[in-house]
Coordinates of C-alpha atoms in Angstrom, one line a residue:
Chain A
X1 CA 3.9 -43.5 47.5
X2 CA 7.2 -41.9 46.6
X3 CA 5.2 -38.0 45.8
X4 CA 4.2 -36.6 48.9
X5 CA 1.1 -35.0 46.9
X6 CA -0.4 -38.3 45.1
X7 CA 0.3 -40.2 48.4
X8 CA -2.2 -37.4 50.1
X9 CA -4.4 -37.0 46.9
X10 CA -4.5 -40.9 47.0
X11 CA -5.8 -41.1 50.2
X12 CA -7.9 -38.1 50.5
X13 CA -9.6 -39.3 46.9
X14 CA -10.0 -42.8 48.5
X15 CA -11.4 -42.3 51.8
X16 CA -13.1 -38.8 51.6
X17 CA -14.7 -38.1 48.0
X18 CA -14.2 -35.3 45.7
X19 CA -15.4 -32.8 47.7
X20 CA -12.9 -33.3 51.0
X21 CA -9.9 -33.0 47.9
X22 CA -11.3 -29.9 46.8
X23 CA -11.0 -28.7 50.6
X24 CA -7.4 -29.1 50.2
X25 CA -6.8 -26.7 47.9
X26 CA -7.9 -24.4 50.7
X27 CA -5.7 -25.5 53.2
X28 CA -8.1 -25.9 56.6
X29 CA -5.3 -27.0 58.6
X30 CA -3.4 -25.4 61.1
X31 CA 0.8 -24.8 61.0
X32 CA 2.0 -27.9 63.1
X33 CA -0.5 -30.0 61.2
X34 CA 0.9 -29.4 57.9
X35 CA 5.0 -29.8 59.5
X36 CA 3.3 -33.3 60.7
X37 CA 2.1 -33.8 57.0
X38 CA 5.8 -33.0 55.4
X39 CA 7.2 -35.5 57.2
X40 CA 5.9 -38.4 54.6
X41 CA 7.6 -41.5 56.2
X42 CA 5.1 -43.6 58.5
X43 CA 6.4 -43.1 61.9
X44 CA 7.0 -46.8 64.0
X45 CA 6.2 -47.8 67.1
X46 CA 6.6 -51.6 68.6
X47 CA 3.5 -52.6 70.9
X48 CA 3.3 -55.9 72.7
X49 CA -0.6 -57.6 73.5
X50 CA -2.0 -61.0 73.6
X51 CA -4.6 -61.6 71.3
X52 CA -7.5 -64.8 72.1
X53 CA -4.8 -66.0 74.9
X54 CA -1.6 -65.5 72.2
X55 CA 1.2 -62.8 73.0
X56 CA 1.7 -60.7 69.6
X57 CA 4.5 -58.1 69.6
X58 CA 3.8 -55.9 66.6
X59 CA 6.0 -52.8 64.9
X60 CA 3.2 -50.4 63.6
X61 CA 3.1 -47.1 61.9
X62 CA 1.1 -45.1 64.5
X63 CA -1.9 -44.3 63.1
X64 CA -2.8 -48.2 63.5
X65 CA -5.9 -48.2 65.2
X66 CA -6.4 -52.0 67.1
X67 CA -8.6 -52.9 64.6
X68 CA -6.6 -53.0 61.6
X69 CA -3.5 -54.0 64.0
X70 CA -6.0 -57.2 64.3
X71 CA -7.4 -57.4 60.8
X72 CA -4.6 -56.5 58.7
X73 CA -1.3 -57.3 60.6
X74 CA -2.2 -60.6 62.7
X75 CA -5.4 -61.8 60.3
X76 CA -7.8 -61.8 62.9
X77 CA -10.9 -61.3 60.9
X78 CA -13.7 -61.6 63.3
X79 CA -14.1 -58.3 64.6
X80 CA -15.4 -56.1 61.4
X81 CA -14.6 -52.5 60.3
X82 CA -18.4 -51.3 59.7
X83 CA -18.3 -47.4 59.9
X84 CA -14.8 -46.8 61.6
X85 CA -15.8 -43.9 63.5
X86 CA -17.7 -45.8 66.6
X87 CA -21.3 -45.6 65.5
X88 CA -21.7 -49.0 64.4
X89 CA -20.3 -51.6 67.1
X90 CA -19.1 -53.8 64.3
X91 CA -15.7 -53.8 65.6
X92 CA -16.2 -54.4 69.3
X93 CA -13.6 -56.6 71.1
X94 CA -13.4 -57.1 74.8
X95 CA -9.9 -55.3 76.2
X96 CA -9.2 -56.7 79.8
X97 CA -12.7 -58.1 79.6
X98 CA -14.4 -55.0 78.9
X99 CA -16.2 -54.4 75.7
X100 CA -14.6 -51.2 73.3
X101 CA -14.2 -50.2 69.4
X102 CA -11.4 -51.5 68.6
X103 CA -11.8 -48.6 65.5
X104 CA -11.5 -45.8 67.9
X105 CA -8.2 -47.1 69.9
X106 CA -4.9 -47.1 68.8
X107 CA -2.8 -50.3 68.7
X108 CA 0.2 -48.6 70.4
X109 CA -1.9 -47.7 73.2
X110 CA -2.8 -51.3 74.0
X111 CA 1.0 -52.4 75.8
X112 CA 0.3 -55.4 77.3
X113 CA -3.2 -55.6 77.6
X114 CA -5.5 -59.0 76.9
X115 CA -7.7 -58.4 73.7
X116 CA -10.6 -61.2 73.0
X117 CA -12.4 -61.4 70.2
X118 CA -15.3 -63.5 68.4
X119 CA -12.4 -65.8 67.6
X120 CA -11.4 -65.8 71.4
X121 CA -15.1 -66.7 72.5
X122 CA -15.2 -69.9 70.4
X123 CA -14.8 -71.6 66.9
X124 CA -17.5 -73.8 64.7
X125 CA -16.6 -76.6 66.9
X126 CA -16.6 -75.0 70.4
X127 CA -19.2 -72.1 70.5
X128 CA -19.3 -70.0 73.3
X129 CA -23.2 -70.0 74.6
X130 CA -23.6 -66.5 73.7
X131 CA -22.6 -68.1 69.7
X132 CA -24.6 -70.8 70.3
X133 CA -28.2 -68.5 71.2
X134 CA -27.3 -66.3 68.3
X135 CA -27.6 -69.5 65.8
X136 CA -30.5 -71.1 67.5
X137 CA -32.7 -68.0 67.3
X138 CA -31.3 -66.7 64.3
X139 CA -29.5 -63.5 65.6
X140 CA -28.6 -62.3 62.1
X141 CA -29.1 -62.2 58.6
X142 CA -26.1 -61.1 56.6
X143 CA -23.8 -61.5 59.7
X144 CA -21.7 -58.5 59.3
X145 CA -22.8 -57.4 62.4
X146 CA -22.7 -60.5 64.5
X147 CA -19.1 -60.9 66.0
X148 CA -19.3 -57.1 67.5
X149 CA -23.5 -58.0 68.4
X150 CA -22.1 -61.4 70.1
X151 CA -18.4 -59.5 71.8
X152 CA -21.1 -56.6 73.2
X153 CA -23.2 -59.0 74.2
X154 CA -21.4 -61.5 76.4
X155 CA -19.9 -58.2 77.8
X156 CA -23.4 -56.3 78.6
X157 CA -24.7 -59.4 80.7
X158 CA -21.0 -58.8 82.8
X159 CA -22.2 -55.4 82.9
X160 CA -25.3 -56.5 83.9
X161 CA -23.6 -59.0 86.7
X162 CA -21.2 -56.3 88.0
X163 CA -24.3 -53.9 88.9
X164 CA -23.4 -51.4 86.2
X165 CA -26.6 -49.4 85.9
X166 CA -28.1 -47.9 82.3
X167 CA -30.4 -45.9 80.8
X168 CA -33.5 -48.0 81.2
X169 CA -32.2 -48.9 85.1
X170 CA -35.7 -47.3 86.9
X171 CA -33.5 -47.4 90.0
X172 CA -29.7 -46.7 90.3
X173 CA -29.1 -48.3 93.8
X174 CA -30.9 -52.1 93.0
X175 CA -29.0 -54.2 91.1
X176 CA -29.7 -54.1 86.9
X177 CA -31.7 -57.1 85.7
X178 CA -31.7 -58.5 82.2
X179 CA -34.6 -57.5 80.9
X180 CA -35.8 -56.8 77.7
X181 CA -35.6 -52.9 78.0
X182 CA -32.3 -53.1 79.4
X183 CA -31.0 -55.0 76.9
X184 CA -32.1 -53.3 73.9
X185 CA -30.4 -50.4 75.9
X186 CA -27.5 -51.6 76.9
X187 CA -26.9 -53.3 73.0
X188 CA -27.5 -49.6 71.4
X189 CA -24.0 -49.0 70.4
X190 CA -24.6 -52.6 68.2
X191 CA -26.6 -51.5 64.8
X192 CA -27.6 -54.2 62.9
X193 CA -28.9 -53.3 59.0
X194 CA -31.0 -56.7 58.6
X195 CA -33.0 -55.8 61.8
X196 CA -32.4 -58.8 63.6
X197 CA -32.9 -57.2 67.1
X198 CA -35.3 -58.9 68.3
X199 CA -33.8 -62.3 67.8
X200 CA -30.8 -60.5 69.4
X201 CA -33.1 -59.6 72.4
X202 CA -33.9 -63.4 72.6
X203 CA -30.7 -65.0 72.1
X204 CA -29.3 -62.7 75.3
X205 CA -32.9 -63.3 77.3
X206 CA -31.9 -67.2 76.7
X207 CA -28.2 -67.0 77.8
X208 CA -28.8 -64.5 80.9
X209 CA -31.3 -67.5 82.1
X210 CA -28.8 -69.9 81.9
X211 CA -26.3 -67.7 84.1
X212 CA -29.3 -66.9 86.3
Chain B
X1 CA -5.5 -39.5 59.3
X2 CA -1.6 -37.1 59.4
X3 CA 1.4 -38.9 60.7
X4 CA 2.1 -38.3 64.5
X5 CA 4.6 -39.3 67.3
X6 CA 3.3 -40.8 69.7
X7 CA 4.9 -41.5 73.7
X8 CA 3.5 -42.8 77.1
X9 CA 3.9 -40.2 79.8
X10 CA 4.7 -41.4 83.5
X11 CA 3.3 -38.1 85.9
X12 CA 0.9 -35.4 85.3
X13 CA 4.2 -32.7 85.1
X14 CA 5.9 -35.1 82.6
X15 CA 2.8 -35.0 80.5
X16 CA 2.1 -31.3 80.8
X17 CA 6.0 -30.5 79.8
X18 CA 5.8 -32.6 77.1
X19 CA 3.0 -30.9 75.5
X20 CA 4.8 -27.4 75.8
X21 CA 7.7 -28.9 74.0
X22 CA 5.8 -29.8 70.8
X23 CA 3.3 -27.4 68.9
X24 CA 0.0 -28.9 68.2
X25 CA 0.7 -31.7 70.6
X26 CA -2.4 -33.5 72.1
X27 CA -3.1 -35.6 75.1
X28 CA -5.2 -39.0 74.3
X29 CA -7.1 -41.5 77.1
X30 CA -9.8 -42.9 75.6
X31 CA -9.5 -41.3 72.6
X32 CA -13.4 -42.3 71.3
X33 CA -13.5 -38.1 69.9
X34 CA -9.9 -37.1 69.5
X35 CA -9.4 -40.5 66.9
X36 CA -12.5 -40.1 65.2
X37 CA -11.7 -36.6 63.9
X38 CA -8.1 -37.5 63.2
X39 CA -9.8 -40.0 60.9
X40 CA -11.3 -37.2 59.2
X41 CA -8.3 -34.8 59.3
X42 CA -9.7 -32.0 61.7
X43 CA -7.7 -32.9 64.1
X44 CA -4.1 -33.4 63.2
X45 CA -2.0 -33.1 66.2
X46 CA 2.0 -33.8 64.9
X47 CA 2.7 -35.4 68.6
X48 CA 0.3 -37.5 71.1
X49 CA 1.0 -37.9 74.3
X50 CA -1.1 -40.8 75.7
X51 CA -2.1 -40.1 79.4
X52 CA -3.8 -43.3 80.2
X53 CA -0.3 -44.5 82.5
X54 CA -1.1 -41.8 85.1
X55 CA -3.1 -43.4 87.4
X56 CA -5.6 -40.5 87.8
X57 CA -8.4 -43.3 87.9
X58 CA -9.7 -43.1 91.3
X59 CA -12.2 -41.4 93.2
X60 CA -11.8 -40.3 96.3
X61 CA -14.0 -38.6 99.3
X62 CA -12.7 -35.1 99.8
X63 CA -11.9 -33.7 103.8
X64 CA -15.1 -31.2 102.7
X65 CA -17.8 -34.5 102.4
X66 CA -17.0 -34.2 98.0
X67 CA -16.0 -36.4 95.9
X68 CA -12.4 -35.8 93.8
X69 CA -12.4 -38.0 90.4
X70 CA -9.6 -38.6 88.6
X71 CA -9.3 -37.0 85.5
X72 CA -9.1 -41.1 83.7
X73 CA -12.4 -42.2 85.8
X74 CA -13.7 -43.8 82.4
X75 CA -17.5 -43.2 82.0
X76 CA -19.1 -46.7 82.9
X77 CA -16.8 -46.4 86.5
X78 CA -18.3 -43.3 87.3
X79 CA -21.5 -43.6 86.7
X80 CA -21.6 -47.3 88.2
X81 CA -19.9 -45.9 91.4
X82 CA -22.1 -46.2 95.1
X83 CA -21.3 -42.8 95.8
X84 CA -22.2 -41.3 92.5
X85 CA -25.4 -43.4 92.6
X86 CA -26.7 -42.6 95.8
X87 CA -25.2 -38.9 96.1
X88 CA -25.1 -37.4 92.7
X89 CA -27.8 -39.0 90.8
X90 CA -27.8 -36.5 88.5
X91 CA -24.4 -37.0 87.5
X92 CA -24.9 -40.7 86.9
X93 CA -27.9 -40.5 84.9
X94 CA -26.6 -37.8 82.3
X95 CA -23.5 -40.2 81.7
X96 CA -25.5 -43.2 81.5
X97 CA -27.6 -41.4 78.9
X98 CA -24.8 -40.5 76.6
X99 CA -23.3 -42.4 74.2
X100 CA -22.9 -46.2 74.0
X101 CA -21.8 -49.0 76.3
X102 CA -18.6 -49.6 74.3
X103 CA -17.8 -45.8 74.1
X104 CA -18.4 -45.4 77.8
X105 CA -15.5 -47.6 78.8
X106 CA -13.4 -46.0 77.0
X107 CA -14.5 -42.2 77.6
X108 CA -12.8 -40.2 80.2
X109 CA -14.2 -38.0 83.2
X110 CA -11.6 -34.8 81.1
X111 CA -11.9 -36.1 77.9
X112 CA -15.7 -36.0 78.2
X113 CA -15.8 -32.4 79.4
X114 CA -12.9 -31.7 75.9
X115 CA -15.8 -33.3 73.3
X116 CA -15.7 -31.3 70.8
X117 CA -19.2 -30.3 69.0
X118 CA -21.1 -32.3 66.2
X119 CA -22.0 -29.9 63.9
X120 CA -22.2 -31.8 61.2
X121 CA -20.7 -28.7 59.1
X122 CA -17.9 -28.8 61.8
X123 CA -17.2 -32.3 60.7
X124 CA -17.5 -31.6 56.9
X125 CA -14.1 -30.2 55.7
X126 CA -15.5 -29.4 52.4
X127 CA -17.9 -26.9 54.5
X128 CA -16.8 -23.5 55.9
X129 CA -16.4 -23.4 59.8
X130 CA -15.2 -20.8 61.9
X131 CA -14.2 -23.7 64.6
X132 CA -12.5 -25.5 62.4
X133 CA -10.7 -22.7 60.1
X134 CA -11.0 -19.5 61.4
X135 CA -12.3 -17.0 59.6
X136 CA -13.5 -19.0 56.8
X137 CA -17.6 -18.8 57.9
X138 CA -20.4 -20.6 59.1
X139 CA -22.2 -23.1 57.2
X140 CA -24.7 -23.6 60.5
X141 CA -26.1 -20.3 60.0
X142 CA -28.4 -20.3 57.1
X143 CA -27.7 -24.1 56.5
X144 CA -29.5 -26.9 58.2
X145 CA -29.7 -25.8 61.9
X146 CA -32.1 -28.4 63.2
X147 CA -29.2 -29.6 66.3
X148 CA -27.9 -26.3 67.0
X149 CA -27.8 -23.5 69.7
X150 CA -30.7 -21.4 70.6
X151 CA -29.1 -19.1 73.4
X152 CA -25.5 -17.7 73.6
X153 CA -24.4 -18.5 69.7
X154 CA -22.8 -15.5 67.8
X155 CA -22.6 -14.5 64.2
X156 CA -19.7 -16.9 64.1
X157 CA -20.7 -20.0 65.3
X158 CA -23.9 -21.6 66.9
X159 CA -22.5 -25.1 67.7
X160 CA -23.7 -26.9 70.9
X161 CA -21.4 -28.7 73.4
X162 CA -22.9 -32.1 73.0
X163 CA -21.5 -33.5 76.4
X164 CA -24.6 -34.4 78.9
X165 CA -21.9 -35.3 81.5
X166 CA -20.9 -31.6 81.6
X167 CA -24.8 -30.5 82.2
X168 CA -24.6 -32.5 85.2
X169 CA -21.4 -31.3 86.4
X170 CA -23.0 -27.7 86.0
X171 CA -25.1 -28.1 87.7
X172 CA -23.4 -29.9 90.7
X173 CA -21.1 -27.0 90.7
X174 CA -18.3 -28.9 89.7
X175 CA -14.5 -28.0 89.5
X176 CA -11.8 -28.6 86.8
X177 CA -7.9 -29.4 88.4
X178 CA -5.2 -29.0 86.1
X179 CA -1.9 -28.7 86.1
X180 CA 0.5 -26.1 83.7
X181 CA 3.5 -27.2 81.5
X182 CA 5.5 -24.7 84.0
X183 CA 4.0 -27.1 87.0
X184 CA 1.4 -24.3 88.4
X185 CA -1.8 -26.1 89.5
X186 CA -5.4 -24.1 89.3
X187 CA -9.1 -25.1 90.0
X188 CA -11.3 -23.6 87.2
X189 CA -14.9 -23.4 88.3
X190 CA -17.2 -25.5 85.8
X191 CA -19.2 -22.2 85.2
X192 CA -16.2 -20.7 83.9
X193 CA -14.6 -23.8 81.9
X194 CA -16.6 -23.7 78.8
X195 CA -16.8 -20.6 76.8
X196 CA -19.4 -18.8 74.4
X197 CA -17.8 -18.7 70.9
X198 CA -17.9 -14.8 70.6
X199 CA -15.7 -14.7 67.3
X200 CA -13.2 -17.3 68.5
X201 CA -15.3 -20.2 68.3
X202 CA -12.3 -22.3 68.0
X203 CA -10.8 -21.2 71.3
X204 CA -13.4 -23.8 73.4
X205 CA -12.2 -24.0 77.0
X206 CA -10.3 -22.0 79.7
X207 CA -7.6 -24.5 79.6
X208 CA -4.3 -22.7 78.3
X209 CA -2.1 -25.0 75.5
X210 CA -0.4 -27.6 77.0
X211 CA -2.4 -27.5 80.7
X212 CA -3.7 -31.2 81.9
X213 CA -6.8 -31.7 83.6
X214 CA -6.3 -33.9 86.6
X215 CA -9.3 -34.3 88.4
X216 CA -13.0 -32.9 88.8
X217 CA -14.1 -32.2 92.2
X218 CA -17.1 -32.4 93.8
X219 CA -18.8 -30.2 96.4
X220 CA -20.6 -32.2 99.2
X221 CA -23.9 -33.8 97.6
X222 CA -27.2 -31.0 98.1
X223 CA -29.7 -34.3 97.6
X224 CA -32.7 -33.3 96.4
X225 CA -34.0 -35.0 93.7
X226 CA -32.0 -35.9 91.0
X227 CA -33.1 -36.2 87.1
X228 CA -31.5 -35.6 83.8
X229 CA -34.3 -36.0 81.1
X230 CA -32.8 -36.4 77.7
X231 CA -35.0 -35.6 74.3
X232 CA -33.5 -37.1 71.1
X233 CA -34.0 -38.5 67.6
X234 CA -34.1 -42.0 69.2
X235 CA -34.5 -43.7 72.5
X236 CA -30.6 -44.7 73.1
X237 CA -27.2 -43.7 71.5
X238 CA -28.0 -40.3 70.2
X239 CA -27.1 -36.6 71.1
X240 CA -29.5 -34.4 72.7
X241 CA -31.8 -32.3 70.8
X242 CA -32.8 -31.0 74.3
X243 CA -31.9 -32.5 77.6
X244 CA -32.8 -30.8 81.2
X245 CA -30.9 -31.8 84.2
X246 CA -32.6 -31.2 87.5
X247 CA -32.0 -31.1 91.6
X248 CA -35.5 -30.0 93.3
X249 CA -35.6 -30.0 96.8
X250 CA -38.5 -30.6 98.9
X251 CA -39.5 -27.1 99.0
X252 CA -39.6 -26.9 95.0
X253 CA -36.4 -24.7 95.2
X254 CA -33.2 -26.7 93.1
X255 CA -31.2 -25.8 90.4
X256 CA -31.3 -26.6 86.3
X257 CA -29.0 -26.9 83.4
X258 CA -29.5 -27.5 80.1
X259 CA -27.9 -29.5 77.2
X260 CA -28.2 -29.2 73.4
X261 CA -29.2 -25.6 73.5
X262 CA -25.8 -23.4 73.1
X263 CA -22.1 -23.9 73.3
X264 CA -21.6 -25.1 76.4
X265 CA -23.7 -26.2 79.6
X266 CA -26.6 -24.0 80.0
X267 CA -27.1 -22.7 83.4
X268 CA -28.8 -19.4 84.5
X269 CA -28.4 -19.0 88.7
X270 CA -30.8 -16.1 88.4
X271 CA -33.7 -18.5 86.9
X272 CA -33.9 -20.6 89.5
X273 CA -35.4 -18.4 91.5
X274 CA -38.6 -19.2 89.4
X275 CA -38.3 -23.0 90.0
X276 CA -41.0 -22.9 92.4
X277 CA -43.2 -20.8 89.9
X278 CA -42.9 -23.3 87.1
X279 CA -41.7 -24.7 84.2
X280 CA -42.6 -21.9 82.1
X281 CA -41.0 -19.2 84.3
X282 CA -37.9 -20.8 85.3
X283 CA -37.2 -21.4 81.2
X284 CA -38.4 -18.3 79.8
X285 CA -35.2 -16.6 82.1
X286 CA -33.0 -19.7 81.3
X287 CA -34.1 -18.7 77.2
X288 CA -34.0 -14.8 77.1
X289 CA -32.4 -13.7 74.8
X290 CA -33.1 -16.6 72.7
X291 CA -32.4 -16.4 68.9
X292 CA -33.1 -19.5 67.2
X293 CA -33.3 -20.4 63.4
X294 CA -36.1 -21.1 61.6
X295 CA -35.0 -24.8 62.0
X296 CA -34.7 -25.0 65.7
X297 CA -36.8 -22.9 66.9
X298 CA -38.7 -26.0 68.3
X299 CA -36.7 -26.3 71.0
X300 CA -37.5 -23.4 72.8
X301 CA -41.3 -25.1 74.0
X302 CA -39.3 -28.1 74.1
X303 CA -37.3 -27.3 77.1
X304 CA -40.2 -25.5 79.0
X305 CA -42.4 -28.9 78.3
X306 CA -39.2 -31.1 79.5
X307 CA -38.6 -29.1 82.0
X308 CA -42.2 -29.3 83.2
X309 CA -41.9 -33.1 82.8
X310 CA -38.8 -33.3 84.7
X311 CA -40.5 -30.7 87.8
X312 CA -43.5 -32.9 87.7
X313 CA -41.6 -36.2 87.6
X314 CA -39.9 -34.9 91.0
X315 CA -42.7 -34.0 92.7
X316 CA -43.5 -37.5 92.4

């Protein structure tokens, strides 16, 4: 870490492929970018949150984003790195309630806010209801997936609550109802490799009766 | 992703002055594009400035019957608000057809209009791009073109904006408040915000380095009927191949704008003349000019056969 060029071969190698390192060589940044890039020492920055009811105060280079503040600094495992660049959902937490990739958010920026995640819904020997559907109509298969699926979840029939409207709302001044068109909808940002959708679909259909 | 400081500004002027003091420095709200392609090093601003503390997060009725949002309405609140519903349709339905749930709250009324494109050759860095590194080519042109403009590309770039917020506010005759590092404040017409790429593809916007969108205003709603019809590779989560975005008034008269076809928000005053002649007359002036590749070249019948869709669909 100590030679500025392995440290950004390293990482470049690492996270990019061959090809991004040959890029390098032909320098596609601009001036400030590379005066950012001499500067080799992480830069710090103290942020303060509670995670799953439990204040955390955190120093953090700042190019944490809150997911691996929550993975890799505090061990909360739950929420799941999947593609890192907000396609997958894998990571999704609920910030003041509301549903987010935590990939795509940086820790710093979260002073003082309330983050939940799968953790903070339930454990093995409290499920939340939203858990419980997902095991009774078996919402998964490898379960990579399933924390972000079950976080977006819980949040979309909020959304749904709140009168948030969506893409499949036929009508944007009656209220949204859970159906199956809205859900699959609403659940888009949640890709799931195993194709368990449509026990997904049902698991949410069950819950959003309950609350009915 | 490059190291970068980072601080929490407390007023629009503090913000805007802090960006003039550091070179390369970048606002961040929601952050859903700006991180993404810091992740992947095309972006690599040595200073962030997070704006999310300014409390530009309402929206408000202007004295003239509009609507003034705040530059930090995130998506979701903007297209879930009563007034947006019931007066600007439109504007609601292109937001609720972009991107996901998740992103949504996080995605800002400015930071949606600042997306920067998908190219995919845009996002490759071991790929020439004239956005990304001036001067070093295009690998659109010639390459796999399937996503990219048909009208208003150049020799040097023929990226689309992939915003369908910013169709809608085209169409609504939206306007862009900002505020200067120097504290000067200016409203830039919508029309005039997004710019062709000419040879500076790079250069995207009006805004100058350093200026801060706070707000987009509203004129006072036209009603009409209000659709945004959105043609992609899937039903949900995915960027327009072609969308059309629609008012049509009683009469047939109304206005269009187009997404997915050139660099910014396509709208031609002069062709909506031809609304109530059609589909095919109202896009064959919003497409003269045209000059597709091989590989999109699909797109021109696809926005006269959305378009007719859309017309036909609001006609009811």
């Amino acid at each position: 870490m100590q030679n500025p060029g392995d440290l950004e071969l390293t990482r470049r190698g690492v996270l990019m492929g061959s090809a991004a390192a040959v890029a390098l060589t032909t320098g596609p940044f601009t001036e400030p970018a590379h005066a950012a890039a001499k500067r080799q020492e992480p830069i710090l920055s103290t942020v303060s949150f509670t995670v799953n009811g439990k204040p955390r105060r955190l120093e953090l280079d700042t190019r944490t984003t809150l997911l691996d503040a929550l993975r890799d600094h505090l061990h909360v495992t739950g929420p799941k790195k999947g593609c890192d660049h907000g396609q997958c959902g894998a990571c999704t937490v609920l910030v003041a309630g509301r549903r987010i990739n935590a990939c795509l958010t940086l820790a710093v920026m979260h002073e003082g806010d309330s983050v939940t995640t799968i953790e903070g819904l339930g454990l093995p020997d409290g499920l939340h209801p939203m858990q419980a559907a997902f095991v009774k109509h078996d919402g998964y298969q490898c379960g990579y997936c399933t924390p972000g699926q079950i976080c977006s979840a819980v949040a979309v029939l909020d959304e749904i609550k709140a009168g948030i409207p969506s893409h499949a709302s036929t009508d944007l001044t009656t209220p949204p109802q859970a159906t199956a068109a809205e859900l699959r909808e609403r659940m888009s940002g949640n890709i799931c490799r195993c194709g368990a959708y449509s026990n997904i679909v049902d698991a949410i259909t069950e819950v959003a009766g309950r609350q009915a | 992703m490059r190291p970068f400081t980072y601080e929490r500004a407390r007023s629009p002027a503090e913000a805007a002055a802090a960006a003039a003091r550091s070179q390369g420095a970048k606002f961040i709200a929601g952050g859903t594009n700006l991180l993404d392609l810091m992740k992947l090093e095309i972006e690599a601003p040595p200073h962030l400035i997070d704006v999310n503390g300014l409390a530009l997060d309402t929206i408000e009725a202007t004295p003239d019957g509009g609507l003034r949002i705040g530059a930090l309405v995130r998506n979701t609140d903007l297209a879930a608000d009563g007034r947006v519903r019931r007066d600007y349709g439109l504007l609601s339905r292109a937001l609720l057809a972009g991107a996901s749930g998740q992103l949504r709250n996080k995605a800002t009324t400015a930071g949606n209009l600042l997306q920067r494109t998908r190219c995919p050759y845009f996002y490759d860095t071991a790929q020439p791009c004239n956005k990304r590194q001036p001067g070093s080519g295009c690998g659109a042109i010639g390459g796999f073109s399937r996503q990219h403009a048909v009208v208003g590309g150049s020799e040097a770039c023929i990226a689309t904006h992939p915003s369908d917020m910013a169709v809608a506010m085209r169409a609504l005759d939206a306007t862009v408040e900002t505020v200067k590092p120097d504290g000067a404040t200016r409203s830039i017409p919508i029309a005039d915000f997004h710019r062709l790429p000419g040879d500076t593809p790079h250069i995207e916007t009006a805004l100058a380095p350093g200026e801060l969108i706070v707000a987009v205003t509203l004129p006072k709603p036209v009603g009409g009927v209000q659709l945004y019809r959105k043609v992609r590779d899937r039903a949900s989560y995915a960027f327009a191949l072609v969308s059309v975005g629609a008012i049509v008034q009683p009469d047939g008269s109304g206005r269009v704008a187009l997404g997915g076809v050139a660099h910014k928000p396509w709208r031609i005053e002069a062709a909506e003349a031809e609304m109530p002649r059609g589909a095919k007359a109202v896009a064959a002036q919003l497409l003269a000019g045209a000059n597709p590749t091989p590989a999109n070249a699909f797109k021109l019948p696809l926005v006269e056969r959305t378009l007719g869709a859309v017309l036909a669909e609001a006609k009811g």
